[in-house]
Amino acid sequence: ISQTTEFNGRSLLSGGNGFVIQAGTDGQGNSQLSVSLPGVSSSSLGLSANLSSVESARQALDEAKNAVQSLADAQGEIGSVV
C-alpha cells in the first residue's frame, strides 16, 4: 500500500516526498508552507512481524508500539505546519 498510494500522481506514503501549500496571495516563499511526508512502509516503521515464538511476538508488539508513536509524531509535524 505504501508503494502504490498516490494523489495527483504523487506518491504519498513511500517517504521522501512533500509538497508546498500556497497560503498567501503574493506567490512568494514567505506565503508558502512546505510539508514533508515520512515513509510509512512496514520496513521504514521497523516492523518485522515475526510471531514464531513468545519472545518474537513480544518484540513485534514493541515494534508496533514504536510504529504507532512514529506515525503520531509524523501526524503532529504535518499538523503543526498545515
PDB file of N, CA, C and O in Angstrom:
ATOM      1  N   ILE A   1       0.835  -1.190   0.000  1.00  0.00           N
ATOM      2  CA  ILE A   1       0.000   0.000   0.000  1.00  0.00           C
ATOM      3  C   ILE A   1       0.875   1.247   0.000  1.00  0.00           C
ATOM      4  O   ILE A   1       0.585   2.199  -0.698  1.00  0.00           O
ATOM      5  N   SER A   2       1.938   1.245   0.792  1.00  0.00           N
ATOM      6  CA  SER A   2       2.766   2.449   0.898  1.00  0.00           C
ATOM      7  C   SER A   2       3.486   2.763  -0.410  1.00  0.00           C
ATOM      8  O   SER A   2       3.806   3.914  -0.673  1.00  0.00           O
ATOM      9  N   GLN A   3       3.710   1.765  -1.240  1.00  0.00           N
ATOM     10  CA  GLN A   3       4.398   1.986  -2.506  1.00  0.00           C
ATOM     11  C   GLN A   3       3.458   2.428  -3.622  1.00  0.00           C
ATOM     12  O   GLN A   3       3.908   2.984  -4.626  1.00  0.00           O
ATOM     13  N   THR A   4       2.163   2.187  -3.467  1.00  0.00           N
ATOM     14  CA  THR A   4       1.232   2.467  -4.561  1.00  0.00           C
ATOM     15  C   THR A   4       0.225   3.572  -4.277  1.00  0.00           C
ATOM     16  O   THR A   4      -0.500   3.982  -5.181  1.00  0.00           O
ATOM     17  N   THR A   5       0.152   4.071  -3.057  1.00  0.00           N
ATOM     18  CA  THR A   5      -0.821   5.113  -2.721  1.00  0.00           C
ATOM     19  C   THR A   5      -0.379   6.440  -3.329  1.00  0.00           C
ATOM     20  O   THR A   5       0.701   6.939  -3.029  1.00  0.00           O
ATOM     21  N   GLU A   6      -1.231   6.980  -4.184  1.00  0.00           N
ATOM     22  CA  GLU A   6      -0.911   8.233  -4.868  1.00  0.00           C
ATOM     23  C   GLU A   6      -2.071   9.209  -4.797  1.00  0.00           C
ATOM     24  O   GLU A   6      -3.225   8.814  -4.666  1.00  0.00           O
ATOM     25  N   PHE A   7      -1.743  10.481  -4.905  1.00  0.00           N
ATOM     26  CA  PHE A   7      -2.731  11.538  -5.061  1.00  0.00           C
ATOM     27  C   PHE A   7      -2.172  12.514  -6.079  1.00  0.00           C
ATOM     28  O   PHE A   7      -1.041  12.987  -5.931  1.00  0.00           O
ATOM     29  N   ASN A   8      -2.926  12.783  -7.111  1.00  0.00           N
ATOM     30  CA  ASN A   8      -2.473  13.680  -8.175  1.00  0.00           C
ATOM     31  C   ASN A   8      -1.149  13.220  -8.784  1.00  0.00           C
ATOM     32  O   ASN A   8      -0.287  14.033  -9.119  1.00  0.00           O
ATOM     33  N   GLY A   9      -0.960  11.903  -8.863  1.00  0.00           N
ATOM     34  CA  GLY A   9       0.253  11.349  -9.450  1.00  0.00           C
ATOM     35  C   GLY A   9       1.469  11.382  -8.548  1.00  0.00           C
ATOM     36  O   GLY A   9       2.565  11.039  -8.964  1.00  0.00           O
ATOM     37  N   ARG A  10       1.307  11.765  -7.300  1.00  0.00           N
ATOM     38  CA  ARG A  10       2.431  11.841  -6.355  1.00  0.00           C
ATOM     39  C   ARG A  10       2.279  10.762  -5.302  1.00  0.00           C
ATOM     40  O   ARG A  10       1.212  10.590  -4.718  1.00  0.00           O
ATOM     41  N   SER A  11       3.357  10.058  -5.046  1.00  0.00           N
ATOM     42  CA  SER A  11       3.363   9.031  -4.010  1.00  0.00           C
ATOM     43  C   SER A  11       3.246   9.699  -2.650  1.00  0.00           C
ATOM     44  O   SER A  11       3.958  10.656  -2.356  1.00  0.00           O
ATOM     45  N   LEU A  12       2.340   9.174  -1.808  1.00  0.00           N
ATOM     46  CA  LEU A  12       2.100   9.819  -0.512  1.00  0.00           C
ATOM     47  C   LEU A  12       2.789   9.133   0.653  1.00  0.00           C
ATOM     48  O   LEU A  12       3.126   9.778   1.634  1.00  0.00           O
ATOM     49  N   LEU A  13       2.964   7.822   0.598  1.00  0.00           N
ATOM     50  CA  LEU A  13       3.396   7.088   1.781  1.00  0.00           C
ATOM     51  C   LEU A  13       4.776   6.462   1.687  1.00  0.00           C
ATOM     52  O   LEU A  13       5.226   5.840   2.633  1.00  0.00           O
ATOM     53  N   SER A  14       5.457   6.613   0.569  1.00  0.00           N
ATOM     54  CA  SER A  14       6.754   5.949   0.423  1.00  0.00           C
ATOM     55  C   SER A  14       7.903   6.744   1.039  1.00  0.00           C
ATOM     56  O   SER A  14       9.013   6.256   1.136  1.00  0.00           O
ATOM     57  N   GLY A  15       7.657   7.954   1.457  1.00  0.00           N
ATOM     58  CA  GLY A  15       8.678   8.759   2.131  1.00  0.00           C
ATOM     59  C   GLY A  15       9.495   9.595   1.170  1.00  0.00           C
ATOM     60  O   GLY A  15       9.557   9.334  -0.021  1.00  0.00           O
ATOM     61  N   GLY A  16      10.114  10.619   1.721  1.00  0.00           N
ATOM     62  CA  GLY A  16      10.953  11.490   0.924  1.00  0.00           C
ATOM     63  C   GLY A  16      10.173  12.428   0.020  1.00  0.00           C
ATOM     64  O   GLY A  16      10.752  13.127  -0.794  1.00  0.00           O
ATOM     65  N   ASN A  17       8.882  12.435   0.160  1.00  0.00           N
ATOM     66  CA  ASN A  17       8.058  13.293  -0.673  1.00  0.00           C
ATOM     67  C   ASN A  17       7.479  14.411   0.166  1.00  0.00           C
ATOM     68  O   ASN A  17       7.377  14.327   1.375  1.00  0.00           O
ATOM     69  N   GLY A  18       7.094  15.428  -0.483  1.00  0.00           N
ATOM     70  CA  GLY A  18       6.474  16.543   0.198  1.00  0.00           C
ATOM     71  C   GLY A  18       5.754  17.406  -0.811  1.00  0.00           C
ATOM     72  O   GLY A  18       5.714  17.109  -1.996  1.00  0.00           O
ATOM     73  N   PHE A  19       5.206  18.473  -0.317  1.00  0.00           N
ATOM     74  CA  PHE A  19       4.509  19.389  -1.203  1.00  0.00           C
ATOM     75  C   PHE A  19       4.528  20.775  -0.579  1.00  0.00           C
ATOM     76  O   PHE A  19       4.851  20.949   0.591  1.00  0.00           O
ATOM     77  N   VAL A  20       4.190  21.747  -1.400  1.00  0.00           N
ATOM     78  CA  VAL A  20       4.154  23.136  -0.958  1.00  0.00           C
ATOM     79  C   VAL A  20       2.714  23.613  -1.072  1.00  0.00           C
ATOM     80  O   VAL A  20       2.056  23.405  -2.092  1.00  0.00           O
ATOM     81  N   ILE A  21       2.237  24.256  -0.020  1.00  0.00           N
ATOM     82  CA  ILE A  21       0.895  24.823   0.000  1.00  0.00           C
ATOM     83  C   ILE A  21       1.026  26.341  -0.104  1.00  0.00           C
ATOM     84  O   ILE A  21       1.748  26.957   0.685  1.00  0.00           O
ATOM     85  N   GLN A  22       0.354  26.903  -1.085  1.00  0.00           N
ATOM     86  CA  GLN A  22       0.339  28.358  -1.223  1.00  0.00           C
ATOM     87  C   GLN A  22      -0.668  28.914  -0.227  1.00  0.00           C
ATOM     88  O   GLN A  22      -1.857  28.657  -0.327  1.00  0.00           O
ATOM     89  N   ALA A  23      -0.196  29.671   0.765  1.00  0.00           N
ATOM     90  CA  ALA A  23      -1.065  30.150   1.832  1.00  0.00           C
ATOM     91  C   ALA A  23      -1.388  31.635   1.708  1.00  0.00           C
ATOM     92  O   ALA A  23      -2.270  32.135   2.385  1.00  0.00           O
ATOM     93  N   GLY A  24      -0.679  32.317   0.856  1.00  0.00           N
ATOM     94  CA  GLY A  24      -0.921  33.751   0.690  1.00  0.00           C
ATOM     95  C   GLY A  24      -1.251  34.076  -0.752  1.00  0.00           C
ATOM     96  O   GLY A  24      -1.327  33.195  -1.608  1.00  0.00           O
ATOM     97  N   THR A  25      -1.424  35.346  -1.024  1.00  0.00           N
ATOM     98  CA  THR A  25      -1.839  35.763  -2.362  1.00  0.00           C
ATOM     99  C   THR A  25      -0.699  36.257  -3.235  1.00  0.00           C
ATOM    100  O   THR A  25      -0.888  36.445  -4.430  1.00  0.00           O
ATOM    101  N   ASP A  26       0.492  36.465  -2.665  1.00  0.00           N
ATOM    102  CA  ASP A  26       1.554  37.084  -3.451  1.00  0.00           C
ATOM    103  C   ASP A  26       2.463  36.091  -4.173  1.00  0.00           C
ATOM    104  O   ASP A  26       3.294  36.490  -4.970  1.00  0.00           O
ATOM    105  N   GLY A  27       2.327  34.804  -3.934  1.00  0.00           N
ATOM    106  CA  GLY A  27       3.144  33.804  -4.624  1.00  0.00           C
ATOM    107  C   GLY A  27       4.593  33.761  -4.171  1.00  0.00           C
ATOM    108  O   GLY A  27       5.414  33.095  -4.795  1.00  0.00           O
ATOM    109  N   GLN A  28       4.934  34.445  -3.120  1.00  0.00           N
ATOM    110  CA  GLN A  28       6.300  34.477  -2.621  1.00  0.00           C
ATOM    111  C   GLN A  28       6.537  33.335  -1.638  1.00  0.00           C
ATOM    112  O   GLN A  28       5.602  32.769  -1.073  1.00  0.00           O
ATOM    113  N   GLY A  29       7.799  33.008  -1.400  1.00  0.00           N
ATOM    114  CA  GLY A  29       8.170  31.930  -0.498  1.00  0.00           C
ATOM    115  C   GLY A  29       7.677  32.114   0.927  1.00  0.00           C
ATOM    116  O   GLY A  29       7.390  31.146   1.616  1.00  0.00           O
ATOM    117  N   ASN A  30       7.571  33.361   1.362  1.00  0.00           N
ATOM    118  CA  ASN A  30       7.098  33.593   2.732  1.00  0.00           C
ATOM    119  C   ASN A  30       5.589  33.396   2.866  1.00  0.00           C
ATOM    120  O   ASN A  30       5.036  33.508   3.951  1.00  0.00           O
ATOM    121  N   SER A  31       4.912  33.101   1.756  1.00  0.00           N
ATOM    122  CA  SER A  31       3.471  32.822   1.775  1.00  0.00           C
ATOM    123  C   SER A  31       3.185  31.358   1.471  1.00  0.00           C
ATOM    124  O   SER A  31       2.081  31.004   1.083  1.00  0.00           O
ATOM    125  N   GLN A  32       4.212  30.512   1.624  1.00  0.00           N
ATOM    126  CA  GLN A  32       4.072  29.102   1.304  1.00  0.00           C
ATOM    127  C   GLN A  32       4.438  28.237   2.508  1.00  0.00           C
ATOM    128  O   GLN A  32       5.290  28.615   3.306  1.00  0.00           O
ATOM    129  N   LEU A  33       3.781  27.092   2.612  1.00  0.00           N
ATOM    130  CA  LEU A  33       4.086  26.115   3.651  1.00  0.00           C
ATOM    131  C   LEU A  33       4.655  24.872   2.985  1.00  0.00           C
ATOM    132  O   LEU A  33       4.048  24.337   2.058  1.00  0.00           O
ATOM    133  N   SER A  34       5.800  24.412   3.439  1.00  0.00           N
ATOM    134  CA  SER A  34       6.387  23.178   2.926  1.00  0.00           C
ATOM    135  C   SER A  34       6.080  22.045   3.890  1.00  0.00           C
ATOM    136  O   SER A  34       6.314  22.167   5.098  1.00  0.00           O
ATOM    137  N   VAL A  35       5.538  20.951   3.351  1.00  0.00           N
ATOM    138  CA  VAL A  35       5.172  19.794   4.159  1.00  0.00           C
ATOM    139  C   VAL A  35       5.939  18.589   3.651  1.00  0.00           C
ATOM    140  O   VAL A  35       5.904  18.281   2.457  1.00  0.00           O
ATOM    141  N   SER A  36       6.650  17.920   4.538  1.00  0.00           N
ATOM    142  CA  SER A  36       7.368  16.692   4.194  1.00  0.00           C
ATOM    143  C   SER A  36       6.557  15.498   4.665  1.00  0.00           C
ATOM    144  O   SER A  36       6.018  15.509   5.771  1.00  0.00           O
ATOM    145  N   LEU A  37       6.492  14.474   3.844  1.00  0.00           N
ATOM    146  CA  LEU A  37       5.751  13.265   4.200  1.00  0.00           C
ATOM    147  C   LEU A  37       6.734  12.138   4.488  1.00  0.00           C
ATOM    148  O   LEU A  37       7.575  11.822   3.657  1.00  0.00           O
ATOM    149  N   PRO A  38       6.642  11.529   5.665  1.00  0.00           N
ATOM    150  CA  PRO A  38       7.560  10.432   6.004  1.00  0.00           C
ATOM    151  C   PRO A  38       7.128   9.130   5.339  1.00  0.00           C
ATOM    152  O   PRO A  38       5.982   8.977   4.925  1.00  0.00           O
ATOM    153  N   GLY A  39       8.055   8.201   5.244  1.00  0.00           N
ATOM    154  CA  GLY A  39       7.717   6.871   4.752  1.00  0.00           C
ATOM    155  C   GLY A  39       6.959   6.092   5.812  1.00  0.00           C
ATOM    156  O   GLY A  39       7.279   6.179   6.989  1.00  0.00           O
ATOM    157  N   VAL A  40       5.953   5.358   5.408  1.00  0.00           N
ATOM    158  CA  VAL A  40       5.178   4.580   6.356  1.00  0.00           C
ATOM    159  C   VAL A  40       5.041   3.124   5.920  1.00  0.00           C
ATOM    160  O   VAL A  40       4.071   2.465   6.253  1.00  0.00           O
ATOM    161  N   SER A  41       6.037   2.620   5.207  1.00  0.00           N
ATOM    162  CA  SER A  41       6.030   1.197   4.885  1.00  0.00           C
ATOM    163  C   SER A  41       6.397   0.411   6.141  1.00  0.00           C
ATOM    164  O   SER A  41       6.918   0.965   7.106  1.00  0.00           O
ATOM    165  N   SER A  42       6.118  -0.871   6.135  1.00  0.00           N
ATOM    166  CA  SER A  42       6.436  -1.678   7.318  1.00  0.00           C
ATOM    167  C   SER A  42       7.935  -1.644   7.614  1.00  0.00           C
ATOM    168  O   SER A  42       8.330  -1.576   8.777  1.00  0.00           O
ATOM    169  N   SER A  43       8.760  -1.640   6.585  1.00  0.00           N
ATOM    170  CA  SER A  43      10.207  -1.606   6.842  1.00  0.00           C
ATOM    171  C   SER A  43      10.654  -0.248   7.374  1.00  0.00           C
ATOM    172  O   SER A  43      11.493  -0.174   8.268  1.00  0.00           O
ATOM    173  N   SER A  44      10.099   0.851   6.857  1.00  0.00           N
ATOM    174  CA  SER A  44      10.510   2.164   7.368  1.00  0.00           C
ATOM    175  C   SER A  44      10.010   2.401   8.789  1.00  0.00           C
ATOM    176  O   SER A  44      10.575   3.204   9.515  1.00  0.00           O
ATOM    177  N   LEU A  45       8.955   1.683   9.189  1.00  0.00           N
ATOM    178  CA  LEU A  45       8.457   1.794  10.557  1.00  0.00           C
ATOM    179  C   LEU A  45       9.095   0.775  11.494  1.00  0.00           C
ATOM    180  O   LEU A  45       8.802   0.742  12.679  1.00  0.00           O
ATOM    181  N   GLY A  46       9.958  -0.086  10.956  1.00  0.00           N
ATOM    182  CA  GLY A  46      10.665  -1.060  11.788  1.00  0.00           C
ATOM    183  C   GLY A  46       9.842  -2.268  12.172  1.00  0.00           C
ATOM    184  O   GLY A  46      10.082  -2.878  13.214  1.00  0.00           O
ATOM    185  N   LEU A  47       8.866  -2.624  11.342  1.00  0.00           N
ATOM    186  CA  LEU A  47       8.011  -3.774  11.639  1.00  0.00           C
ATOM    187  C   LEU A  47       8.502  -5.020  10.910  1.00  0.00           C
ATOM    188  O   LEU A  47       8.692  -4.998   9.707  1.00  0.00           O
ATOM    189  N   SER A  48       8.681  -6.117  11.672  1.00  0.00           N
ATOM    190  CA  SER A  48       9.087  -7.376  11.036  1.00  0.00           C
ATOM    191  C   SER A  48       8.022  -8.455  11.184  1.00  0.00           C
ATOM    192  O   SER A  48       7.969  -9.376  10.394  1.00  0.00           O
ATOM    193  N   ALA A  49       7.170  -8.373  12.186  1.00  0.00           N
ATOM    194  CA  ALA A  49       6.042  -9.282  12.420  1.00  0.00           C
ATOM    195  C   ALA A  49       6.426 -10.755  12.442  1.00  0.00           C
ATOM    196  O   ALA A  49       5.766 -11.590  11.871  1.00  0.00           O
ATOM    197  N   ASN A  50       7.492 -11.082  13.134  1.00  0.00           N
ATOM    198  CA  ASN A  50       7.863 -12.473  13.343  1.00  0.00           C
ATOM    199  C   ASN A  50       7.127 -12.956  14.594  1.00  0.00           C
ATOM    200  O   ASN A  50       7.410 -12.511  15.696  1.00  0.00           O
ATOM    201  N   LEU A  51       6.194 -13.889  14.412  1.00  0.00           N
ATOM    202  CA  LEU A  51       5.388 -14.364  15.536  1.00  0.00           C
ATOM    203  C   LEU A  51       5.644 -15.834  15.835  1.00  0.00           C
ATOM    204  O   LEU A  51       4.777 -16.543  16.333  1.00  0.00           O
ATOM    205  N   SER A  52       6.846 -16.294  15.552  1.00  0.00           N
ATOM    206  CA  SER A  52       7.144 -17.720  15.691  1.00  0.00           C
ATOM    207  C   SER A  52       7.378 -18.160  17.133  1.00  0.00           C
ATOM    208  O   SER A  52       7.376 -19.351  17.416  1.00  0.00           O
ATOM    209  N   SER A  53       7.579 -17.236  18.044  1.00  0.00           N
ATOM    210  CA  SER A  53       7.767 -17.581  19.458  1.00  0.00           C
ATOM    211  C   SER A  53       7.175 -16.479  20.325  1.00  0.00           C
ATOM    212  O   SER A  53       6.845 -15.403  19.842  1.00  0.00           O
ATOM    213  N   VAL A  54       7.065 -16.767  21.604  1.00  0.00           N
ATOM    214  CA  VAL A  54       6.532 -15.777  22.529  1.00  0.00           C
ATOM    215  C   VAL A  54       7.428 -14.541  22.541  1.00  0.00           C
ATOM    216  O   VAL A  54       6.948 -13.406  22.503  1.00  0.00           O
ATOM    217  N   GLU A  55       8.725 -14.756  22.577  1.00  0.00           N
ATOM    218  CA  GLU A  55       9.660 -13.629  22.615  1.00  0.00           C
ATOM    219  C   GLU A  55       9.569 -12.783  21.343  1.00  0.00           C
ATOM    220  O   GLU A  55       9.559 -11.548  21.406  1.00  0.00           O
ATOM    221  N   SER A  56       9.493 -13.417  20.189  1.00  0.00           N
ATOM    222  CA  SER A  56       9.404 -12.645  18.949  1.00  0.00           C
ATOM    223  C   SER A  56       8.056 -11.929  18.849  1.00  0.00           C
ATOM    224  O   SER A  56       7.966 -10.841  18.296  1.00  0.00           O
ATOM    225  N   ALA A  57       7.008 -12.530  19.400  1.00  0.00           N
ATOM    226  CA  ALA A  57       5.702 -11.859  19.425  1.00  0.00           C
ATOM    227  C   ALA A  57       5.764 -10.619  20.314  1.00  0.00           C
ATOM    228  O   ALA A  57       5.196  -9.579  19.975  1.00  0.00           O
ATOM    229  N   ARG A  58       6.463 -10.712  21.441  1.00  0.00           N
ATOM    230  CA  ARG A  58       6.636  -9.540  22.305  1.00  0.00           C
ATOM    231  C   ARG A  58       7.417  -8.447  21.581  1.00  0.00           C
ATOM    232  O   ARG A  58       7.096  -7.262  21.687  1.00  0.00           O
ATOM    233  N   GLN A  59       8.435  -8.860  20.857  1.00  0.00           N
ATOM    234  CA  GLN A  59       9.223  -7.896  20.086  1.00  0.00           C
ATOM    235  C   GLN A  59       8.348  -7.233  19.015  1.00  0.00           C
ATOM    236  O   GLN A  59       8.443  -6.031  18.791  1.00  0.00           O
ATOM    237  N   ALA A  60       7.489  -8.025  18.377  1.00  0.00           N
ATOM    238  CA  ALA A  60       6.593  -7.477  17.362  1.00  0.00           C
ATOM    239  C   ALA A  60       5.636  -6.457  17.977  1.00  0.00           C
ATOM    240  O   ALA A  60       5.328  -5.430  17.358  1.00  0.00           O
ATOM    241  N   LEU A  61       5.171  -6.712  19.194  1.00  0.00           N
ATOM    242  CA  LEU A  61       4.310  -5.749  19.877  1.00  0.00           C
ATOM    243  C   LEU A  61       5.058  -4.453  20.176  1.00  0.00           C
ATOM    244  O   LEU A  61       4.516  -3.354  20.020  1.00  0.00           O
ATOM    245  N   ASP A  62       6.311  -4.579  20.599  1.00  0.00           N
ATOM    246  CA  ASP A  62       7.131  -3.383  20.834  1.00  0.00           C
ATOM    247  C   ASP A  62       7.344  -2.606  19.537  1.00  0.00           C
ATOM    248  O   ASP A  62       7.290  -1.377  19.520  1.00  0.00           O
ATOM    249  N   GLU A  63       7.594  -3.342  18.445  1.00  0.00           N
ATOM    250  CA  GLU A  63       7.770  -2.695  17.146  1.00  0.00           C
ATOM    251  C   GLU A  63       6.494  -1.965  16.741  1.00  0.00           C
ATOM    252  O   GLU A  63       6.544  -0.836  16.236  1.00  0.00           O
ATOM    253  N   ALA A  64       5.345  -2.597  16.971  1.00  0.00           N
ATOM    254  CA  ALA A  64       4.069  -1.968  16.623  1.00  0.00           C
ATOM    255  C   ALA A  64       3.848  -0.716  17.454  1.00  0.00           C
ATOM    256  O   ALA A  64       3.382   0.317  16.943  1.00  0.00           O
ATOM    257  N   LYS A  65       4.181  -0.778  18.734  1.00  0.00           N
ATOM    258  CA  LYS A  65       4.040   0.391  19.608  1.00  0.00           C
ATOM    259  C   LYS A  65       4.923   1.537  19.118  1.00  0.00           C
ATOM    260  O   LYS A  65       4.490   2.688  19.048  1.00  0.00           O
ATOM    261  N   ASN A  66       6.153   1.214  18.744  1.00  0.00           N
ATOM    262  CA  ASN A  66       7.062   2.237  18.228  1.00  0.00           C
ATOM    263  C   ASN A  66       6.564   2.801  16.899  1.00  0.00           C
ATOM    264  O   ASN A  66       6.710   4.002  16.634  1.00  0.00           O
ATOM    265  N   ALA A  67       5.985   1.942  16.047  1.00  0.00           N
ATOM    266  CA  ALA A  67       5.456   2.398  14.765  1.00  0.00           C
ATOM    267  C   ALA A  67       4.291   3.359  14.966  1.00  0.00           C
ATOM    268  O   ALA A  67       4.193   4.387  14.290  1.00  0.00           O
ATOM    269  N   VAL A  68       3.415   3.044  15.904  1.00  0.00           N
ATOM    270  CA  VAL A  68       2.284   3.929  16.202  1.00  0.00           C
ATOM    271  C   VAL A  68       2.803   5.278  16.688  1.00  0.00           C
ATOM    272  O   VAL A  68       2.300   6.339  16.292  1.00  0.00           O
ATOM    273  N   GLN A  69       3.830   5.268  17.523  1.00  0.00           N
ATOM    274  CA  GLN A  69       4.407   6.526  18.002  1.00  0.00           C
ATOM    275  C   GLN A  69       5.033   7.306  16.856  1.00  0.00           C
ATOM    276  O   GLN A  69       4.882   8.531  16.775  1.00  0.00           O
ATOM    277  N   SER A  70       5.721   6.626  15.941  1.00  0.00           N
ATOM    278  CA  SER A  70       6.308   7.298  14.777  1.00  0.00           C
ATOM    279  C   SER A  70       5.233   7.957  13.926  1.00  0.00           C
ATOM    280  O   SER A  70       5.407   9.082  13.455  1.00  0.00           O
ATOM    281  N   LEU A  71       4.128   7.252  13.714  1.00  0.00           N
ATOM    282  CA  LEU A  71       3.026   7.819  12.935  1.00  0.00           C
ATOM    283  C   LEU A  71       2.406   9.019  13.648  1.00  0.00           C
ATOM    284  O   LEU A  71       2.083  10.028  13.017  1.00  0.00           O
ATOM    285  N   ALA A  72       2.250   8.924  14.949  1.00  0.00           N
ATOM    286  CA  ALA A  72       1.697  10.041  15.721  1.00  0.00           C
ATOM    287  C   ALA A  72       2.631  11.253  15.654  1.00  0.00           C
ATOM    288  O   ALA A  72       2.167  12.398  15.518  1.00  0.00           O
ATOM    289  N   ASP A  73       3.931  11.016  15.734  1.00  0.00           N
ATOM    290  CA  ASP A  73       4.895  12.108  15.632  1.00  0.00           C
ATOM    291  C   ASP A  73       4.816  12.779  14.258  1.00  0.00           C
ATOM    292  O   ASP A  73       4.826  14.008  14.153  1.00  0.00           O
ATOM    293  N   ALA A  74       4.741  11.954  13.204  1.00  0.00           N
ATOM    294  CA  ALA A  74       4.649  12.497  11.847  1.00  0.00           C
ATOM    295  C   ALA A  74       3.366  13.284  11.666  1.00  0.00           C
ATOM    296  O   ALA A  74       3.359  14.365  11.066  1.00  0.00           O
ATOM    297  N   GLN A  75       2.270  12.771  12.194  1.00  0.00           N
ATOM    298  CA  GLN A  75       0.988  13.467  12.108  1.00  0.00           C
ATOM    299  C   GLN A  75       1.079  14.816  12.819  1.00  0.00           C
ATOM    300  O   GLN A  75       0.566  15.821  12.330  1.00  0.00           O
ATOM    301  N   GLY A  76       1.733  14.831  13.965  1.00  0.00           N
ATOM    302  CA  GLY A  76       1.908  16.080  14.693  1.00  0.00           C
ATOM    303  C   GLY A  76       2.740  17.085  13.938  1.00  0.00           C
ATOM    304  O   GLY A  76       2.435  18.281  13.927  1.00  0.00           O
ATOM    305  N   GLU A  77       3.790  16.619  13.275  1.00  0.00           N
ATOM    306  CA  GLU A  77       4.627  17.520  12.482  1.00  0.00           C
ATOM    307  C   GLU A  77       3.852  18.110  11.320  1.00  0.00           C
ATOM    308  O   GLU A  77       3.935  19.306  11.050  1.00  0.00           O
ATOM    309  N   ILE A  78       3.096  17.264  10.623  1.00  0.00           N
ATOM    310  CA  ILE A  78       2.306  17.756   9.499  1.00  0.00           C
ATOM    311  C   ILE A  78       1.239  18.719   9.998  1.00  0.00           C
ATOM    312  O   ILE A  78       1.040  19.796   9.423  1.00  0.00           O
ATOM    313  N   GLY A  79       0.581  18.370  11.078  1.00  0.00           N
ATOM    314  CA  GLY A  79      -0.457  19.230  11.641  1.00  0.00           C
ATOM    315  C   GLY A  79       0.067  20.565  12.113  1.00  0.00           C
ATOM    316  O   GLY A  79      -0.634  21.579  12.036  1.00  0.00           O
ATOM    317  N   SER A  80       1.297  20.607  12.584  1.00  0.00           N
ATOM    318  CA  SER A  80       1.855  21.869  13.065  1.00  0.00           C
ATOM    319  C   SER A  80       2.191  22.817  11.925  1.00  0.00           C
ATOM    320  O   SER A  80       2.254  24.022  12.120  1.00  0.00           O
ATOM    321  N   VAL A  81       2.382  22.270  10.722  1.00  0.00           N
ATOM    322  CA  VAL A  81       2.687  23.092   9.561  1.00  0.00           C
ATOM    323  C   VAL A  81       1.423  23.561   8.870  1.00  0.00           C
ATOM    324  O   VAL A  81       1.297  24.697   8.457  1.00  0.00           O
ATOM    325  N   VAL A  82       0.472  22.659   8.756  1.00  0.00           N
ATOM    326  CA  VAL A  82      -0.742  22.971   8.000  1.00  0.00           C
ATOM    327  C   VAL A  82      -1.696  23.642   8.881  1.00  0.00           C
ATOM    328  O   VAL A  82      -2.238  24.144   9.444  1.00  0.00           O
TER     329      VAL A  82
END
